[in-house]
Amino acid sequence: MKARVEKLYKFADPKPDAVVFANSVDPHLDGGFFWVFDVPSGLFEGSIAIAHPDGQLDLFTSVLEAETARAAARRDPHVNVHEFRTAADLEEGTKRILGSARTIGLHHQEITHAGYERLTKVLPSAQWVDVSGAVRRARVTKDAVEIERLAKAAAIGSQVALEIPSLLREGLIERDLATEMNHRMMQHGAEGPSFATIVGFGPNSAEPHYFAGGRALRSGDSMVCDFGAYSERYASDITRSFHFGRRDEELKAVHEKVEEAQRAALATIRDGVPAKEVHLAAQRVIDASPWKGRFTHGLGHSIGLRVHDGWGMNERSEDQLEEGMVITVEPGIYLPGHGGVRIEDDVLVTKQGYRFLTTAPRSYVEVPA
Ligand code: GLY
Ligand code: MN
Ligand code: MN
């Protein structure tokens, strides 16, 4: 992906002679690796990508993904594939490619400490510099291919969100609903869930980063379902909240307040707006309500090859929104011991506003028990 490598060098200061992305063992795989080397499948454990200032990429892969790598290289003439069999092979190969480089960039944010030590020992006289800031900057705005994949991942999430009400019945276990949601995401074309699906019933819905446990659904429960799909390596992240059975007037009003907070935040989104302002637009709505202080996390984050893609939106954010960013907008209100509501969408930031990538309805739904 020549254009991505060039974009990375545009942000690098000082400019290194080469940038190395080194994968370790799953899950310690570098998102930067898959950003410069666009390959639809394969783990690529232990693989290394060396990106050069002219946009060329040297790609070291083991035999496990060699065919996939070669097929990707046939589609992209800027990629040279080298197959390694042993660690000594890989060392010799990286030394050969990097031999004349004086300054070499590394992605400290995602390389393991062991990977760092291995590489820096191979070329002890090179100057190794951290290019994490440039990688983050380059990855945070998406190109057309990335937007298309994020939209596909979001469409899968939206479709499953639409199907959730039809799956609900008294006694349903959180974990069983999560399993069904994961299954449906794959049926709709996902490679898998982009993170551990959150399904919280009743008081569990008041815990923002719950997983999916053993509680059975009861009439009167609020429910938070927070999940996402991977599609061609790109993630989605959507939350829909529902109410099951007997009306709870407070939780209904909470739902309507969260919707209002999300609308207020969305109305501020466009190129050039401070991220902090977007967060505060939602927080102000909630803090002016009876649930002041019950919005307990940042409003959202960048999303891409990872569900949390290196950039967050909260009251301390110093960044601005930029056209081409894809971010989540996810206000919530949590009442410990009672229930919670969160509504989360993925949106593309545009010059004048935003475009929804997730489209499932957001308004209050009361599913009969
Ligand atoms: N799924 C975790 C989050 O919404 O950030
Ligand atoms: Mn989420
Ligand atoms: Mn999120």
XYZ file of C-alpha atoms and ligand atoms in Angstrom:
376
model
C 0.000 0.000 0.000
C 2.305 2.682 -1.341
C -0.034 5.568 -0.522
C -0.256 4.511 3.148
C 3.519 4.185 3.490
C 3.946 7.626 1.925
C 1.327 9.029 4.302
C 3.244 7.565 7.237
C 6.504 9.196 6.110
C 4.710 12.501 5.659
C 3.950 12.528 9.390
C 7.307 11.105 10.582
C 9.625 13.697 12.068
C 12.553 13.119 11.813
C 12.225 10.887 8.763
C 13.829 7.483 9.315
C 15.535 5.512 6.530
C 13.097 2.642 7.090
C 10.156 1.752 9.339
C 9.787 -1.763 10.731
C 6.526 -3.366 11.897
C 7.140 -6.600 13.785
C 4.436 -9.059 14.744
C 4.819 -11.273 17.747
C 2.437 -14.082 18.703
C -1.351 -13.567 18.529
C -2.851 -11.353 20.028
C 0.379 -9.315 19.924
C 0.074 -8.536 16.238
C 0.814 -5.016 15.063
C -2.156 -3.205 13.514
C 0.437 -1.100 11.667
C 1.676 -4.242 9.928
C -1.787 -4.905 8.472
C -2.214 -1.249 7.644
C 0.871 -1.126 5.390
C 0.393 -4.676 4.117
C -3.176 -5.097 2.948
C -3.880 -8.788 3.129
C -7.374 -10.154 3.726
C -6.562 -13.225 5.829
C -3.757 -14.880 7.784
C -2.261 -14.454 11.227
C 1.300 -13.551 10.174
C 2.771 -14.361 13.569
C 6.461 -13.460 13.726
C 6.263 -11.641 10.383
C 8.002 -8.356 9.706
C 7.135 -5.554 7.275
C 9.801 -3.017 6.341
C 8.373 0.155 4.820
C 10.714 2.361 2.785
C 10.418 6.092 2.092
C 9.679 5.449 -1.610
C 6.581 3.400 -0.668
C 8.152 -0.028 -1.235
C 7.493 -2.746 1.299
C 9.683 -5.746 2.153
C 7.536 -8.404 3.731
C 8.980 -11.334 5.661
C 6.560 -14.187 6.176
C 6.802 -17.757 7.376
C 5.626 -20.616 5.222
C 2.258 -20.563 7.040
C 1.008 -17.551 5.114
C 3.450 -17.493 2.200
C 0.839 -18.179 -0.495
C -1.542 -15.540 0.870
C 1.340 -13.035 1.002
C 2.386 -13.791 -2.565
C -1.196 -13.406 -3.794
C -1.394 -10.004 -2.054
C 1.944 -9.011 -3.612
C 0.624 -9.896 -7.076
C -2.103 -7.280 -6.507
C 0.370 -4.712 -5.191
C 3.603 -4.291 -7.169
C 5.187 -2.347 -4.300
C 5.395 -5.419 -2.054
C 8.376 -7.837 -2.137
C 7.734 -11.072 -0.287
C 10.560 -12.960 1.453
C 9.843 -16.315 3.029
C 11.747 -17.338 6.164
C 12.009 -20.769 7.746
C 14.010 -20.092 10.899
C 14.702 -17.176 13.227
C 18.257 -17.083 11.805
C 16.786 -16.706 8.279
C 14.680 -13.794 9.422
C 17.642 -12.130 11.133
C 19.824 -12.510 8.093
C 17.031 -11.166 5.842
C 16.273 -8.088 7.929
C 19.994 -7.352 8.209
C 20.329 -7.568 4.435
C 17.416 -5.166 3.815
C 18.213 -2.755 6.636
C 22.001 -2.967 6.418
C 22.551 0.564 5.151
C 19.808 2.253 7.198
C 21.078 4.569 9.906
C 17.811 5.606 11.469
C 15.085 2.999 11.729
C 11.548 3.647 12.928
C 9.720 1.215 15.195
C 6.091 1.176 16.244
C 6.628 1.175 20.003
C 2.908 1.256 20.614
C 2.405 -2.288 19.363
C 5.781 -4.054 19.292
C 6.485 -6.350 22.248
C 9.511 -5.733 24.418
C 10.981 -9.061 23.298
C 10.468 -8.095 19.637
C 12.188 -4.773 20.244
C 15.197 -6.473 21.859
C 15.468 -9.044 19.061
C 15.474 -6.424 16.317
C 17.753 -3.911 17.940
C 20.352 -6.625 18.620
C 20.489 -7.499 14.918
C 21.611 -3.984 13.973
C 23.217 -2.565 17.101
C 24.752 0.474 15.439
C 21.484 1.778 13.926
C 19.566 4.520 15.653
C 16.095 3.195 16.528
C 13.332 5.752 16.865
C 9.705 5.513 17.920
C 7.313 6.387 15.084
C 4.117 5.655 17.033
C 2.939 9.264 16.795
C 3.244 9.257 12.998
C 1.531 5.862 12.703
C -1.352 7.026 14.867
C -1.693 10.257 12.907
C -1.590 8.432 9.559
C -4.026 5.703 10.583
C -6.628 7.932 12.195
C -7.995 9.216 8.873
C -9.186 6.478 6.589
C -8.818 5.975 2.836
C -11.654 4.838 0.549
C -10.819 1.142 0.907
C -10.843 1.387 4.687
C -14.133 3.304 4.737
C -15.748 0.674 2.560
C -14.605 -2.114 4.908
C -15.662 -0.213 8.023
C -19.067 0.380 6.441
C -19.399 -3.353 5.707
C -18.451 -4.258 9.286
C -20.941 -1.661 10.552
C -23.694 -3.015 8.294
C -23.184 -6.483 9.786
C -23.435 -5.060 13.306
C -26.569 -3.104 12.371
C -28.252 -6.162 10.885
C -27.658 -8.203 14.059
C -28.840 -5.287 16.216
C -32.114 -5.328 14.270
C -32.523 -9.040 14.957
C -31.938 -8.908 18.741
C -35.553 -8.139 19.826
C -36.787 -11.291 18.049
C -34.336 -13.395 20.100
C -35.511 -12.263 23.527
C -37.570 -14.417 25.899
C -37.871 -14.731 29.657
C -35.032 -16.834 31.089
C -32.611 -16.243 28.193
C -29.022 -16.279 29.528
C -26.711 -13.376 28.655
C -24.028 -15.736 27.359
C -26.511 -17.544 25.105
C -27.658 -14.306 23.532
C -24.004 -13.288 22.980
C -23.303 -16.652 21.325
C -26.269 -16.208 18.994
C -25.196 -12.649 18.139
C -21.652 -13.821 17.331
C -23.049 -16.634 15.204
C -25.296 -14.263 13.301
C -22.449 -11.805 12.659
C -20.506 -14.629 11.004
C -23.581 -15.741 9.064
C -23.804 -12.194 7.732
C -20.200 -12.368 6.522
C -17.999 -11.364 9.481
C -14.688 -13.079 10.160
C -15.674 -12.996 13.817
C -16.549 -10.573 16.606
C -14.213 -7.572 16.868
C -14.141 -7.895 20.699
C -15.809 -9.971 23.410
C -19.533 -9.334 22.998
C -21.101 -7.501 25.922
C -24.609 -8.552 26.922
C -25.760 -7.179 30.273
C -29.247 -7.741 31.675
C -30.788 -5.798 34.544
C -28.160 -4.474 36.989
C -25.381 -5.866 34.740
C -26.343 -3.328 32.079
C -25.081 -0.632 34.457
C -21.481 -1.931 34.123
C -20.114 -0.338 30.915
C -17.412 -2.925 30.153
C -19.174 -6.052 31.393
C -18.754 -9.243 29.291
C -21.693 -11.648 28.977
C -22.425 -13.709 32.044
C -24.932 -16.154 33.431
C -27.868 -13.899 34.344
C -31.290 -14.883 33.035
C -33.503 -12.230 31.429
C -36.423 -11.085 33.569
C -39.392 -8.851 32.960
C -38.473 -5.276 33.892
C -34.803 -5.614 32.825
C -32.936 -3.049 30.799
C -30.397 -4.641 28.481
C -27.181 -3.385 26.941
C -25.809 -5.242 23.904
C -22.409 -3.901 22.805
C -20.745 -5.829 20.022
C -19.055 -5.587 16.662
C -17.853 -7.506 13.649
C -14.559 -7.872 11.827
C -14.928 -7.598 8.091
C -11.744 -7.829 5.991
C -9.836 -7.061 9.231
C -11.805 -3.852 9.928
C -13.927 -3.536 13.050
C -17.337 -2.209 13.919
C -18.602 -1.333 17.391
C -22.300 -0.836 18.021
C -24.399 -0.704 21.180
C -28.130 -0.989 21.332
C -30.150 -0.950 24.543
C -33.559 -2.533 24.909
C -36.137 -2.917 27.614
C -37.704 -6.279 28.347
C -41.209 -6.651 29.723
C -42.681 -4.529 32.490
C -42.249 -0.778 31.967
C -39.741 1.012 34.211
C -40.502 4.717 33.810
C -37.068 5.804 34.981
C -35.220 3.552 32.538
C -37.466 4.724 29.703
C -36.632 8.343 30.544
C -32.943 7.406 30.797
C -33.080 5.912 27.306
C -34.635 9.093 25.920
C -31.982 11.211 27.645
C -29.146 9.115 26.180
C -30.667 9.518 22.709
C -30.849 13.277 23.260
C -27.205 13.341 24.404
C -26.134 11.396 21.326
C -28.062 13.768 19.030
C -26.415 16.767 20.729
C -22.942 15.281 20.240
C -23.620 14.310 16.626
C -24.802 17.844 15.855
C -21.331 19.193 16.701
C -19.391 16.760 14.500
C -17.536 18.077 11.478
C -13.977 18.594 10.299
C -11.953 20.853 12.599
C -14.075 20.604 15.763
C -12.159 19.888 18.998
C -12.932 16.317 20.104
C -13.430 17.604 23.614
C -16.359 19.750 22.436
C -18.136 16.716 21.029
C -17.770 14.884 24.317
C -18.912 17.899 26.301
C -22.027 18.347 24.133
C -23.248 14.940 25.322
C -22.053 15.416 28.884
C -23.859 18.736 29.239
C -27.182 17.122 28.284
C -26.735 14.359 30.848
C -25.398 16.635 33.572
C -28.434 18.900 33.203
C -30.707 15.906 33.864
C -31.541 13.998 37.071
C -28.661 11.640 36.143
C -25.836 14.144 36.514
C -22.496 12.326 36.832
C -23.910 9.019 35.562
C -22.138 9.271 32.190
C -18.883 7.765 33.386
C -16.698 7.294 30.281
C -15.416 9.111 27.220
C -17.873 9.705 24.378
C -16.039 7.574 21.851
C -12.920 6.496 20.069
C -11.419 6.031 16.678
C -12.174 2.692 15.059
C -10.308 0.901 12.309
C -8.158 -2.219 12.257
C -8.730 -2.312 15.990
C -11.931 -1.527 17.802
C -10.030 1.012 19.929
C -7.821 2.400 17.230
C -5.476 4.668 19.138
C -7.492 7.828 19.673
C -10.156 8.740 22.212
C -12.760 11.453 22.683
C -13.230 12.679 26.241
C -13.033 15.850 28.316
C -9.217 15.775 28.223
C -8.848 15.252 24.440
C -6.551 17.732 22.745
C -7.125 16.534 19.186
C -9.518 17.857 16.600
C -11.846 15.877 14.409
C -10.679 15.518 10.836
C -12.508 14.630 7.669
C -12.004 10.897 7.014
C -11.884 9.843 10.661
C -14.229 7.046 11.686
C -15.279 7.350 15.315
C -17.810 5.958 17.722
C -20.345 8.156 19.499
C -21.510 6.306 22.591
C -23.066 8.184 25.472
C -24.529 6.168 28.332
C -26.224 6.544 31.681
C -25.587 3.905 34.327
C -27.584 3.430 37.510
C -25.655 0.939 39.663
C -27.801 -1.910 40.980
C -30.655 -0.933 38.687
C -29.772 -0.740 35.016
C -28.069 1.151 32.233
C -28.503 2.470 28.726
C -25.838 3.097 26.113
C -26.325 3.946 22.457
C -23.288 3.616 20.237
C -22.854 4.349 16.557
C -19.924 4.416 14.173
C -19.745 7.558 12.057
C -17.518 8.922 9.327
C -16.448 12.532 9.908
C -17.004 14.678 6.820
C -16.146 18.280 5.954
C -19.547 19.583 7.047
C -20.803 16.882 9.380
C -20.873 13.118 9.558
C -22.295 10.012 7.950
C -23.687 7.103 9.957
C -22.032 3.767 9.196
C -24.232 1.946 11.722
C -27.890 2.352 10.926
C -30.035 0.219 13.274
C -32.841 2.199 15.019
C -31.795 3.797 18.284
C -35.070 4.711 19.920
C -36.640 3.078 22.990
C -37.882 -0.453 22.349
C -39.957 -2.337 24.860
C -39.972 -6.031 23.991
C -43.014 -7.804 25.458
C -42.131 -10.494 28.026
N -17.065 -2.023 22.977
C -16.308 -1.219 23.839
C -16.547 0.168 23.547
O -17.629 0.533 23.161
O -15.681 0.984 23.606
Mn -18.887 -0.775 21.988
Mn -16.900 1.779 21.511
